[in-house]
Coordinates of C-alpha atoms in Angstrom, one line a residue:
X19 CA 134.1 74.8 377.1
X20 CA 131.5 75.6 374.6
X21 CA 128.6 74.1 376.6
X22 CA 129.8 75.8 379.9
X23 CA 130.3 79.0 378.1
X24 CA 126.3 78.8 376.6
X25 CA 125.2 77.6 380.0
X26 CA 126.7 80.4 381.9
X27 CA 125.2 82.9 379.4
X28 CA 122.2 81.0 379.6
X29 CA 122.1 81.7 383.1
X30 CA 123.3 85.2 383.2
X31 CA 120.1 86.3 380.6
X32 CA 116.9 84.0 381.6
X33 CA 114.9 87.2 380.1
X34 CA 115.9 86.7 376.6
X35 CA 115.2 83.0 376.9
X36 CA 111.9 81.7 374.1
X37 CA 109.1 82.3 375.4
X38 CA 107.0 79.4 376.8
X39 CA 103.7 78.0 378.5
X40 CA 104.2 76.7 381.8
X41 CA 101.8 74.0 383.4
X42 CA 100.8 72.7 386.6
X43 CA 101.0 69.0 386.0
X44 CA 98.8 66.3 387.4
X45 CA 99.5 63.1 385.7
X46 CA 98.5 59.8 386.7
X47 CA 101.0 56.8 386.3
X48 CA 101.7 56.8 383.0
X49 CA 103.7 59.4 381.4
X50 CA 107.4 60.5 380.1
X51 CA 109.3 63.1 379.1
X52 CA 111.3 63.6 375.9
X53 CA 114.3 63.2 375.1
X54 CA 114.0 59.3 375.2
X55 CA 117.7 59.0 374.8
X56 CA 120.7 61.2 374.3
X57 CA 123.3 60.8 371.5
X58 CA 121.2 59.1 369.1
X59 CA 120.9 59.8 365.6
X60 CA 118.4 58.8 362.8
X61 CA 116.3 56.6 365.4
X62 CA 114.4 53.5 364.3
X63 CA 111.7 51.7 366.9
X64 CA 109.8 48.6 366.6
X65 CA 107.3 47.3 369.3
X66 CA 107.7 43.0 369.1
X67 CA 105.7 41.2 371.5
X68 CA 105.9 43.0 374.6
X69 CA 109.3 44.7 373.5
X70 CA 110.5 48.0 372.2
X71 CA 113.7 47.6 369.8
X72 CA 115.4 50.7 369.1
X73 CA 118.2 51.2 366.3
X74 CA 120.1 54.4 365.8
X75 CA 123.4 55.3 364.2
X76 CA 126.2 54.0 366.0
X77 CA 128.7 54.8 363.3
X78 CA 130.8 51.9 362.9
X79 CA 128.7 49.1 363.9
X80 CA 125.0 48.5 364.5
X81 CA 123.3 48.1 368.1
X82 CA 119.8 47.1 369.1
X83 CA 118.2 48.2 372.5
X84 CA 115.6 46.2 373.7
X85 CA 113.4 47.5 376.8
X86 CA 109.7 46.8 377.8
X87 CA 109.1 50.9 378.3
X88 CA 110.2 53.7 376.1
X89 CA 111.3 55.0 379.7
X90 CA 113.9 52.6 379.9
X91 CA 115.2 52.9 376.5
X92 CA 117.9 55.5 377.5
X93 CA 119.3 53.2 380.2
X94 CA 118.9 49.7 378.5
X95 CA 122.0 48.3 376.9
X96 CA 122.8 48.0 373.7
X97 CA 123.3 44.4 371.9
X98 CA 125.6 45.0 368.7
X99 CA 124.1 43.0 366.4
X100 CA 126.7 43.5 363.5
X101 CA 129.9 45.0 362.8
X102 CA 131.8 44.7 359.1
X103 CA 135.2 42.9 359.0
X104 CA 136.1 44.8 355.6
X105 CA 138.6 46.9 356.4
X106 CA 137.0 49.7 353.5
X107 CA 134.3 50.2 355.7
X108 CA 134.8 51.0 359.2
X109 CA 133.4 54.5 359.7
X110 CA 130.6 55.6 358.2
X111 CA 127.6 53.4 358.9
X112 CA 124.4 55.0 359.1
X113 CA 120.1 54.7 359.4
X114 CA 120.0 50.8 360.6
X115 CA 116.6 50.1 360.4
X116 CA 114.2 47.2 361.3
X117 CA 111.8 45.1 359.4
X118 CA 109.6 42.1 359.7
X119 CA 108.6 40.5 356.5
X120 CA 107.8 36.4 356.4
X121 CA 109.4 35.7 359.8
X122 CA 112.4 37.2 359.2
X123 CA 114.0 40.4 360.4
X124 CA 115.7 42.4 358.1
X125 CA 118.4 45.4 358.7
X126 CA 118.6 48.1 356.1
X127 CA 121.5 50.7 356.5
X128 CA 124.0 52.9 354.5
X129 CA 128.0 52.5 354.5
X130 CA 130.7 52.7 352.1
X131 CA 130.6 51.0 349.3
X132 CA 133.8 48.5 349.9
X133 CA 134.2 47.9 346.3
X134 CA 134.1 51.4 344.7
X135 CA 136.6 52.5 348.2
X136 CA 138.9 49.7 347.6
X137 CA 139.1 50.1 343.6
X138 CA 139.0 54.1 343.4
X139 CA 141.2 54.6 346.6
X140 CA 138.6 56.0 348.8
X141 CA 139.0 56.6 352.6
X142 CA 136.1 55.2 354.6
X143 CA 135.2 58.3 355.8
X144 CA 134.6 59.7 352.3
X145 CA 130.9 59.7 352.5
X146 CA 130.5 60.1 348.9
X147 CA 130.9 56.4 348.0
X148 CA 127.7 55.3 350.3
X149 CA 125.4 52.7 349.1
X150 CA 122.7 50.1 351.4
X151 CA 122.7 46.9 352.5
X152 CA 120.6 44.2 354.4
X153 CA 120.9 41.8 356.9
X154 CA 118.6 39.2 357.5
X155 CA 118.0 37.5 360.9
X156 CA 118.3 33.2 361.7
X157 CA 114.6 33.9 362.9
X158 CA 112.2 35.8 364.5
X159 CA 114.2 37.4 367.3
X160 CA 114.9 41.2 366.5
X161 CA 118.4 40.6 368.6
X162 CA 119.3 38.6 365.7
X163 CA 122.1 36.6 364.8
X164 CA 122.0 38.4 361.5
X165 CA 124.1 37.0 358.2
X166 CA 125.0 39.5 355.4
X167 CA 122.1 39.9 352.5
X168 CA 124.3 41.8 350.5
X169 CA 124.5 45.3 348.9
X170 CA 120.6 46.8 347.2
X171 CA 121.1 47.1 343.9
X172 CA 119.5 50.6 342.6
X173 CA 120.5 50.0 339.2
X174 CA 122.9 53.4 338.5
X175 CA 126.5 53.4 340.3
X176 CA 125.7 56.8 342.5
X177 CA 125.1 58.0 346.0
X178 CA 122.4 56.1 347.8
X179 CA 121.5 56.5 351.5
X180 CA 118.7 55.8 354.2
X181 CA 116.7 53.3 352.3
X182 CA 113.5 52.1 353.5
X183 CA 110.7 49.3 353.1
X184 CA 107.1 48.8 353.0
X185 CA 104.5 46.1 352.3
X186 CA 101.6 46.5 351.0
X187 CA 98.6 44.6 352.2
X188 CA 98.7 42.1 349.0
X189 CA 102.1 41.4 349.9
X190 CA 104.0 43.4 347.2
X191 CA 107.1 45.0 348.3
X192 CA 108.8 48.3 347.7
X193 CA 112.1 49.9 348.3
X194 CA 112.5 53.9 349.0
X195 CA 115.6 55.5 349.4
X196 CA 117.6 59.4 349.4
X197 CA 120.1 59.1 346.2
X198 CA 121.5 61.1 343.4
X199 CA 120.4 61.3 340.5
X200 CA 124.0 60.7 338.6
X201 CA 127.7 59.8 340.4
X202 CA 128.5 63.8 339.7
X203 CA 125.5 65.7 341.2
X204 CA 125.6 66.7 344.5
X205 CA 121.4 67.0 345.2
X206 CA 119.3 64.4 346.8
X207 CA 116.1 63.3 345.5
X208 CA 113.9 60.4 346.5
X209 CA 113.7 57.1 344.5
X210 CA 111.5 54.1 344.9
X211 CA 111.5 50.7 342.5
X212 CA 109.7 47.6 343.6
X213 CA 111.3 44.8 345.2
X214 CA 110.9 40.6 344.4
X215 CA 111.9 39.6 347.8
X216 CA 114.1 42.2 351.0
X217 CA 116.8 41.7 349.8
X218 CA 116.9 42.3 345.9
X219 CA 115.4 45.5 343.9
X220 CA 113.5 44.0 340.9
X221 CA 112.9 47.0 338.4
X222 CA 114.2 50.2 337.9
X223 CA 113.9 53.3 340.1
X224 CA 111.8 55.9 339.4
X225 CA 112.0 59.3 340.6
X226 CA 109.3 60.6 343.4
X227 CA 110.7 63.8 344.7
X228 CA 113.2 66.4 343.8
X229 CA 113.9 69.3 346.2
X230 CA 112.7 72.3 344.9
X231 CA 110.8 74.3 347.7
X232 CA 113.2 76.7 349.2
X233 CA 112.9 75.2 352.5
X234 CA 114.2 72.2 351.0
X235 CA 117.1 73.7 349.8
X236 CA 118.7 75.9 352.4
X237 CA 121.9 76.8 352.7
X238 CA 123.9 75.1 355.6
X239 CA 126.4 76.7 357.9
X240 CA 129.5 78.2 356.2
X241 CA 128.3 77.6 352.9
X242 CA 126.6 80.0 350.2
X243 CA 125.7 77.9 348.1
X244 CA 122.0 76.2 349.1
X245 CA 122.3 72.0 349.3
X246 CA 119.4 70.4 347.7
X247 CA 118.6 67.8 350.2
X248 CA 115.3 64.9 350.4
X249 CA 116.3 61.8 352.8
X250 CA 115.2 59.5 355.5
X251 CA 112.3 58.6 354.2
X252 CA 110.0 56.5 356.3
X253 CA 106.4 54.9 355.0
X254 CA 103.2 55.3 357.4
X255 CA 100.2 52.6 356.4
X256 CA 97.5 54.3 357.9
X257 CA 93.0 52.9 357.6
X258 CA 94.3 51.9 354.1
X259 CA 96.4 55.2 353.2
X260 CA 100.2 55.6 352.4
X261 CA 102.4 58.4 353.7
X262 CA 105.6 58.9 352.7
X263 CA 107.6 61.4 355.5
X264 CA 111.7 62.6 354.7
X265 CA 113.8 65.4 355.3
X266 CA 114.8 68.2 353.8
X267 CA 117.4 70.2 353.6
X268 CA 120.8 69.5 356.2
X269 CA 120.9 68.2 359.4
X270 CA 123.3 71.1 360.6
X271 CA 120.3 73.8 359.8
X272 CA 118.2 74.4 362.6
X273 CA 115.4 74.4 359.8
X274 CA 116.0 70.4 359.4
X275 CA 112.2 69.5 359.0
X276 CA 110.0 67.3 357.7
X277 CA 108.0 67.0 354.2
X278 CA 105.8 64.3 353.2
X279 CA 104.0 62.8 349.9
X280 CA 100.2 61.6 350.0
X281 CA 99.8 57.9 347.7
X282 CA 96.1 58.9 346.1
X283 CA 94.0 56.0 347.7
X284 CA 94.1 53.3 345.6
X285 CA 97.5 54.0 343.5
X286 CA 100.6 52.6 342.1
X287 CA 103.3 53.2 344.6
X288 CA 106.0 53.5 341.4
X289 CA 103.6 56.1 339.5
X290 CA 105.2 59.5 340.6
X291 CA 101.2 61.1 339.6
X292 CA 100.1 59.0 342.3
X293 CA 102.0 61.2 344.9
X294 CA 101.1 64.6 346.2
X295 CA 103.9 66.4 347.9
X296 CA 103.3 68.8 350.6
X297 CA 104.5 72.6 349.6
X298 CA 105.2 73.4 353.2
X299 CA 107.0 71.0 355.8
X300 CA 104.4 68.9 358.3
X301 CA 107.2 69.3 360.7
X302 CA 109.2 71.5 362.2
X303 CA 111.3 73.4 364.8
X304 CA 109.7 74.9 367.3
X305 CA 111.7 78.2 368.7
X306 CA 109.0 78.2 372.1
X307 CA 109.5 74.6 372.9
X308 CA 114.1 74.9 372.5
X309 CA 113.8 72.1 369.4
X310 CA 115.3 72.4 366.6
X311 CA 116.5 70.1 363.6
X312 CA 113.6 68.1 363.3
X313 CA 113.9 65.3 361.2
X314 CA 115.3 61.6 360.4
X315 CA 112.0 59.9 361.6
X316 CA 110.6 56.6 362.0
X317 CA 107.1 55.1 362.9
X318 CA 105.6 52.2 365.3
X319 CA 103.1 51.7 367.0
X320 CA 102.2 51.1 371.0
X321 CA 102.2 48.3 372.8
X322 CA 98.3 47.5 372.3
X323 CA 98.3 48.6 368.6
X324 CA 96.0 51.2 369.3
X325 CA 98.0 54.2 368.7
X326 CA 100.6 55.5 366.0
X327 CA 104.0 57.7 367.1
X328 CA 106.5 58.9 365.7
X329 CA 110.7 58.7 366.2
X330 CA 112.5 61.2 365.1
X331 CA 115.9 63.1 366.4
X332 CA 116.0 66.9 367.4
X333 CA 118.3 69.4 369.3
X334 CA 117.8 71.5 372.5
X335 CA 120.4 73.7 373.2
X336 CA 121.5 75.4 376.5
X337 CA 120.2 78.9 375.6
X338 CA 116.9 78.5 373.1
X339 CA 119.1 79.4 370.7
X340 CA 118.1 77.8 367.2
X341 CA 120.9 75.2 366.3
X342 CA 121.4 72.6 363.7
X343 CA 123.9 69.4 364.5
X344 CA 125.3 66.3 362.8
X345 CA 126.6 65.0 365.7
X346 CA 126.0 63.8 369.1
X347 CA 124.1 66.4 370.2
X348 CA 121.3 64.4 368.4
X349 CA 119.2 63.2 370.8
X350 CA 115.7 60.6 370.0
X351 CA 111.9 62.2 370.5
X352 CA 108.8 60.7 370.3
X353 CA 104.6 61.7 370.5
X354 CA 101.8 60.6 369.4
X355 CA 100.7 61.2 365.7
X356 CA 96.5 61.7 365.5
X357 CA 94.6 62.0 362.1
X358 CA 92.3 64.8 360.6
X359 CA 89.0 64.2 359.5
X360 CA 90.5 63.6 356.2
X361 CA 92.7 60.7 357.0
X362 CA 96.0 62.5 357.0
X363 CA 98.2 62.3 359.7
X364 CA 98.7 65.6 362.4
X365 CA 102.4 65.5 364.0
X366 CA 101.3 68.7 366.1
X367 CA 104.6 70.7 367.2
X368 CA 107.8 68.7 368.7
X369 CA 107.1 68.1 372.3
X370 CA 109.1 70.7 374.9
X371 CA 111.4 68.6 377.0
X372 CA 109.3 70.3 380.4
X373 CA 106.2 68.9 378.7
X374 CA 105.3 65.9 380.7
X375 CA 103.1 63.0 377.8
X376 CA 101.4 60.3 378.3
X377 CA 103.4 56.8 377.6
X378 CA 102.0 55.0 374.5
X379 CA 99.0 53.3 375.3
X380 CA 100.0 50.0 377.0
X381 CA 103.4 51.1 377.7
X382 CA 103.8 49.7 381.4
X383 CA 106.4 52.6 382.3
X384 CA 109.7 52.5 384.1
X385 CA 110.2 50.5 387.4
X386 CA 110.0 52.8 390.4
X387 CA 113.5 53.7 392.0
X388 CA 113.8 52.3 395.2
X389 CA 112.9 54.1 398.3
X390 CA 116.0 54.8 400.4
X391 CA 118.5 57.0 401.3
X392 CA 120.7 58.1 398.6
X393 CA 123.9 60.3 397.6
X394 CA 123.0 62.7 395.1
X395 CA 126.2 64.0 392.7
X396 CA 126.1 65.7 389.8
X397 CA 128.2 64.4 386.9
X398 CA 129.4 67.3 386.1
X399 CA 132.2 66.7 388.3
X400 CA 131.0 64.8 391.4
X401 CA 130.4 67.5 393.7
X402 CA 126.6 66.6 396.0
X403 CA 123.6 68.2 396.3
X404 CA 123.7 69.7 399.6
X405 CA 121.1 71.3 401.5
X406 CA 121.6 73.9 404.2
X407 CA 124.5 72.8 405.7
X408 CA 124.7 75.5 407.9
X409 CA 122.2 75.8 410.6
X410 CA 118.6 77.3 409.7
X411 CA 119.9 78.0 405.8
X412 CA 117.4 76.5 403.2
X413 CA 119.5 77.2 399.9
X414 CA 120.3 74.0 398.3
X415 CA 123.8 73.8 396.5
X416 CA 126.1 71.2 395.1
X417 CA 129.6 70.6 397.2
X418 CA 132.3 68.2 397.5
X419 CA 130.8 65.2 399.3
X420 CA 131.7 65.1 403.1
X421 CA 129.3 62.6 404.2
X422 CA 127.1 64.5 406.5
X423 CA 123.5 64.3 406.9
X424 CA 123.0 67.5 404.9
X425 CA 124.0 65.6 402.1
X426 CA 121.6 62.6 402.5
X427 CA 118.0 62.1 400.6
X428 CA 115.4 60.4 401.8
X429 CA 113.6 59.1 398.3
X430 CA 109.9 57.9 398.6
X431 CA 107.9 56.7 395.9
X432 CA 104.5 59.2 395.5
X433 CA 103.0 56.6 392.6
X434 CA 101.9 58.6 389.2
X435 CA 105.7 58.3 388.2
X436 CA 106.8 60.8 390.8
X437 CA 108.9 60.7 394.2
X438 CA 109.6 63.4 396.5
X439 CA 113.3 63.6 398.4
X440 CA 113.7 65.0 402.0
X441 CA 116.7 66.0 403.5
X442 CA 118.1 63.4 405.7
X443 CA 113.9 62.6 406.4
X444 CA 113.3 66.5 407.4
X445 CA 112.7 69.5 405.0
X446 CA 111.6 68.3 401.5
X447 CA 113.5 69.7 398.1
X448 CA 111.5 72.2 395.7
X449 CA 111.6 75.3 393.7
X450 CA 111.4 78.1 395.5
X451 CA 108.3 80.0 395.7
X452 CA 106.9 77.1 393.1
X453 CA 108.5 80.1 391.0
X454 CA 107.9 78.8 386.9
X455 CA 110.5 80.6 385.6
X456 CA 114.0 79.7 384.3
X457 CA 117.0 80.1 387.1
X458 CA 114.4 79.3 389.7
X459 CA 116.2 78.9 392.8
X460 CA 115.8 75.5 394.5
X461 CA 115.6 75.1 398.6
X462 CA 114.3 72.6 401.4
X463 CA 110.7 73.7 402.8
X464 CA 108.2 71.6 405.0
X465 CA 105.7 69.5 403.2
X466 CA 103.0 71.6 401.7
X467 CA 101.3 68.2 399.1
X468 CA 102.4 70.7 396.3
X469 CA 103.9 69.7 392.5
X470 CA 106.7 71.6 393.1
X471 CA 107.9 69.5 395.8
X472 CA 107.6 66.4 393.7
X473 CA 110.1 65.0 391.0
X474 CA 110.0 62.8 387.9
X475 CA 113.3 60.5 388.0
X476 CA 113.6 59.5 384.4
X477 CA 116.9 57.5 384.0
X478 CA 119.4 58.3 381.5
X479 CA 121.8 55.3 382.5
X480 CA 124.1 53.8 384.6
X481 CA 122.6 54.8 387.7
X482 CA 121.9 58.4 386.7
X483 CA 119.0 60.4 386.0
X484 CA 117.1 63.6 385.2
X485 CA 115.5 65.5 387.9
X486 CA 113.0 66.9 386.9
X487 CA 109.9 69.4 389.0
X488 CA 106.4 67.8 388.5
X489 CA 105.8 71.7 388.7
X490 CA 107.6 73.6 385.8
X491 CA 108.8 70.0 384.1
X492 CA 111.9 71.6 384.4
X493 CA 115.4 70.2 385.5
X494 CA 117.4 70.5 388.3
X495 CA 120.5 71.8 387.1
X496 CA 124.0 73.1 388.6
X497 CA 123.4 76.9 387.7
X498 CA 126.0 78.0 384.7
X499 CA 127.8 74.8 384.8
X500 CA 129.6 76.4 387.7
X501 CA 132.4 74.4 389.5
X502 CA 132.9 76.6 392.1
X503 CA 132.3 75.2 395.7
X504 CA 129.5 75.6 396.5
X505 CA 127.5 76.3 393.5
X506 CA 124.0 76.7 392.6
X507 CA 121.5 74.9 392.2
X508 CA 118.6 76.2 389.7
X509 CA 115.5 75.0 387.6
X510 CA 116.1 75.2 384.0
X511 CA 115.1 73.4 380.7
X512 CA 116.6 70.3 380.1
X513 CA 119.1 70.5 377.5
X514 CA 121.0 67.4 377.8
X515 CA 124.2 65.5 379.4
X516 CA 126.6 67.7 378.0
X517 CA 128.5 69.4 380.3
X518 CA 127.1 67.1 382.7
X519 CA 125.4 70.1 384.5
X520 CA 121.9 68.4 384.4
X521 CA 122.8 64.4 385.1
X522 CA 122.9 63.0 388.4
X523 CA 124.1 60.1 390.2
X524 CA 121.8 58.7 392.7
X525 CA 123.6 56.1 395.1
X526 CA 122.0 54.3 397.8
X527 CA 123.5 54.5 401.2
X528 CA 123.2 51.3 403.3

C-alpha cells in the first residue's frame, strides 16, 4: 500500500520530481542498464573463466548465481551453496563473499556466533552476537561443494562483521573486517591483522579506521543519537596500489556512502601511518540520478581483464525522494571505475537507472528474445497492455486479457540490444510525441526509425522484463500503480518490482 500510495503521488506531481539530463541514445550492441538485480544486498562478483558469480545476502543461507553476462544475472538461478544445520544460527547470515587463493575458493560471511547464542541465551536474530566464518571449496569450481573452515578468530570476544581478504603480490595474506572495538561499545571501526593461511588470523588486529567525520556518523531514522558506523570493506589492487573502500554511517540513511583509505606505495598493510583516509566520501547519493544509499561494495574485473568495476547496492524510490533501507528494496549496481593521473581510482556518480552503459568490455550480453508474437501483462496484477481497442484510438492501456488482436505484439529484434513491438504487425508502441518527460503518455504510431519507438528488454526473471524507451531510458510503467480497468500506461523512472507496476510478462503465443 506504501508503494501504490508513492507511485500515485509520484504520478500526480511529475513537476516536483529531481531534476535530470535526458539523452537520445544510440548504442551499439553492447550495453545495460542498472539495477543488475533486484532484492540483493551487500553484492559480491567474481568473473571465472568466462563466468560471472554473484553472491549477495540471502539471509539464512548462501546462494551463488552464475551467468555468462551481467544482463542475465537478474534472471539466472541461484545454486545454494551452504546452509547451517545449527539450530543457533538460522537468521542472520550476511556479506558472503568469494575468493580464490591456491586453487581453492573460499566464502567469507557474518552470522551468529552459535557458541556465545547457545551459552548466553541469545535469539538468532539478535545481531549483536555476529562473528565470520569461511568455507572452503573441494576445488576450483566457484559452485563449490564447500565444507566448513570454521569461525576467524579476531583475538577479542566482540562484534565482528563483513570481513574481507587480499593478497598481496608476494603472496602474504591479510584479513579486514567492520568490528567493535570491545563487547560493550556500540561503534564500528575497521580492523585488519595478517593471516598464515584463509582460514586462520595469525597476529593481532590493529586498528585502521575509526569513524569520526560527521558523515560517518549520522544519525539514522528514529534515532537522536548519531551511530558511529565503518563496514564492508572491500580491497582494490590497482598498477601496484592498495585501496581500501567501506561504508559509513547506516544503511537506512539515504547518506549511506562510501569512504576509502590510500596504502602509501610501498607500505605495511598492518601500519595504520601507512593509510590515508579520505575526509569526504568518494561515493555517494546522487539526488538527480533517484539513488540513494550507496554503499556495501565489491570489485572485479571484466571479462578480458581490461577494465575494473565496481558492485555495490543502492535505492531508487518511486518519487526521487531520498530514502535509506535495510531491506529488500536493496537492489545491485555496477559501472566502471577509471583512474586519475595520480593512480587513484574515480567512481564518478551512481549511474541513473534511464542511463543506458556500456557492458564490461568482453561481456557478450544477453541472448536476444525471440521474435514472435507475445502477450504482454503486467505483474502488477495480470491485466495486458492493450492498444487502441477501439476503432482509430491510439492510447495504449493495460486491461484484463480478452484475447483479441489489440492485445497481441509483434516483437522483432532491431540488433544493438533493442527490439521494437507492433500491434498485432500494424501501428508500432512509443512515447508520445518522443516527449522526455516523466508521465509521458505512451501510444501506437506508424514507423518513423525513431529511438522512441525502440525498447531495451532487460530480463528480471522468470519470463519477465523491464521495458524500457531507447529514447528517455525510461520504463514503461502502469501509471500510479492504478488497477482500474483500463489504466494507463506512462514512461517513468524505473524504480523497481515493487508494486509490480513496472515488471512484465512477455508470453509467446503459438
Amino acid at each position: 500500500a506504501l508503494v501504490m500510495a508513492a507511485c500515485s503521488a509520484a504520478l500526480a506531481s511529475p513537476a516536483a520530481a529531481a531534476p535530470h539530463t535526458d539523452k537520445i541514445r544510440t548504442e551499439s550492441a553492447g550495453t545495460f542498464r542498472n539495477p543488475i538485480k533486484r532484492d540483493a544486498a551487500d553484492p559480491w562478483i567474481q568473473f571465472y573463466q568466462g563466468s560471472y558469480y554473484m553472491t549477495e545476502t540471502r539471509a539464512d543461507r548462501i546462494t551463488i548465481t552464475k551467468a555468462s553476462s551481467v544482463a542475465d544475472l537478474a534472471a539466472a538461478p541461484e545454486t545454494m551453496v551452504w546452509q547451517s544445520t545449527a539450530p543457533n544460527r538460522c537468521c542472520n547470515l550476511w556479506a558472503p563473499e568469494l575468493h580464490l587463493v591456491d586453487g581453492r575458493w573460499y566464502l567469507y560471511y557474518t552470522d551468529v556466533d552459535e557458541p556465545v547464542a547457545a551459552a548466553w541465551g541469545v535469539h538468532p536474530r539478535d545481531t549483536s552476537h555476529h562473528r565470520m566464518y569461511v568455507l572452503q571449496s573441494a576445488g576450483t569450481d566457484p559452485l563449490g561443494p564447500y565444507t566448513f573452515k570454521g569461525v576467524l578468530n579476531t583475538t577479542i570476544e566482540a562484534f565482528a562483521i563483513d570481513g574481507t581478504m587480499f593478497e598481496r603480490p608476494d603472496g602474504s595474506l591479510y584479513f579486514i573486517w567492520s568490528g567493535a572495538s570491545d563487547a560493550t561499545s556500540s561503534a564500528q571501526n575497521l580492523y585488519i591483522a595478517p593471516m598464515s593461511n584463509p582460514w586462520t588470523i595469525s597476529g593481532s588486529r590493529v586498528l585502521l579506521s575509526e569513524p569520526t567525520y560527521d558523515w560517518e556518523r549520522r544519525p539514522r531514522p528514529l534515532a537522536p543519537a548519531s551511530f558511529a558506523i565503518n563496514e564492508g570493506p572491500a580491497v582494490l589492487q590497482h598498477d601496484g596500489r592498495v585501496f581500501l573502500t567501506y561504508s559509513a554511517s547506516a544503511c537506512d540513511l539515504a547518506d549511506y556512502a562510501l569512504g576509502m583509505l590510500t596504502l602509501t606505495p610501498g607500505g605495511d598493510p598492518v601500519e595504520p601511518k601507512a593509510w590515508t583516509k579520505s575526509a569526504t566520501p568518494v561515493f555517494h547519493r546522487s539526488d538527480a540520478h533517484w539513488v540513494f544509499s550507496t554503499g556495501h561494495n565489491g570489485f572485479f574485473t571484466s571479462p578480458d581483464g581490461r577494465e575494473t568495476w565496481i558492485v555495490y547496492h543502492g535505492v531508487t524510490p518511486s518519487d526521487s525522494a531520498p530514502v535509506g533501507a535495510c531491506d529488500a528494496r536493496r537492489s545491485a549496481r555496477i559501472q566502471r571505475v577509471t583512474f586519475n593521473d595520480d593512480g587513484t581510482p574515480n567512481f564518478g556518480v551512481p549511474a541513473a537507472s534511464w542511463d543506458s552503459l556500456a557492458l564490461p568490455s568482453g561481456d557478450p550480453g544477453s541472448t536476444p528474445v525471440l521474435p514472435g508474437r507475445y502477450e504482454i501483462t503486467t505483474q502488477l496484477n495480470g491485466n495486458a497492455l492493450s492498444a487502441g481497442c477501439s476503432a482509430g484510438a491510439t492510447e495504449v492501456t493495460v486491461m484484463p486479457y480478452q484475447d483479441t488482436a489489440c492485445q497481441h505484439w509483434d516483437l522483432r529484434y532491431l540488433g544493438g540490444g533493442s527490439y521494437e513491438l507492433a500491434s498485432a504487425g500494424r501501428a508500432l508502441l512509443g512515447v508520445a510525441g518522443c516527449a522526455p518527460d516523466n508521465g509521458a503518455a505512451v501510444d501506437v504510431r506508424p514507423d518513423a526509425n525513431i529511438d522512441c519507438q525502440k525498447w531495451y528488454l532487460d530480463t528480471v526473471g522468470d519470463g519477465q522484463y523491464r521495458i524500457s524507451s531507447r529514447g528517455s531510458g525510461k520504463a514503461l510503467d502502469s501509471a500510479g500503480c492504478s488497477s482500474t480497468d483500463p489504466a494507463r500506461v506512462d514512461m517513468w523512472p524505473y524504480w523497481g518490482d515493487l508494486g509490480g507496476c513496472q515488471v512484465w510478462q512477455l508470453t509467446r503465443l503459438g
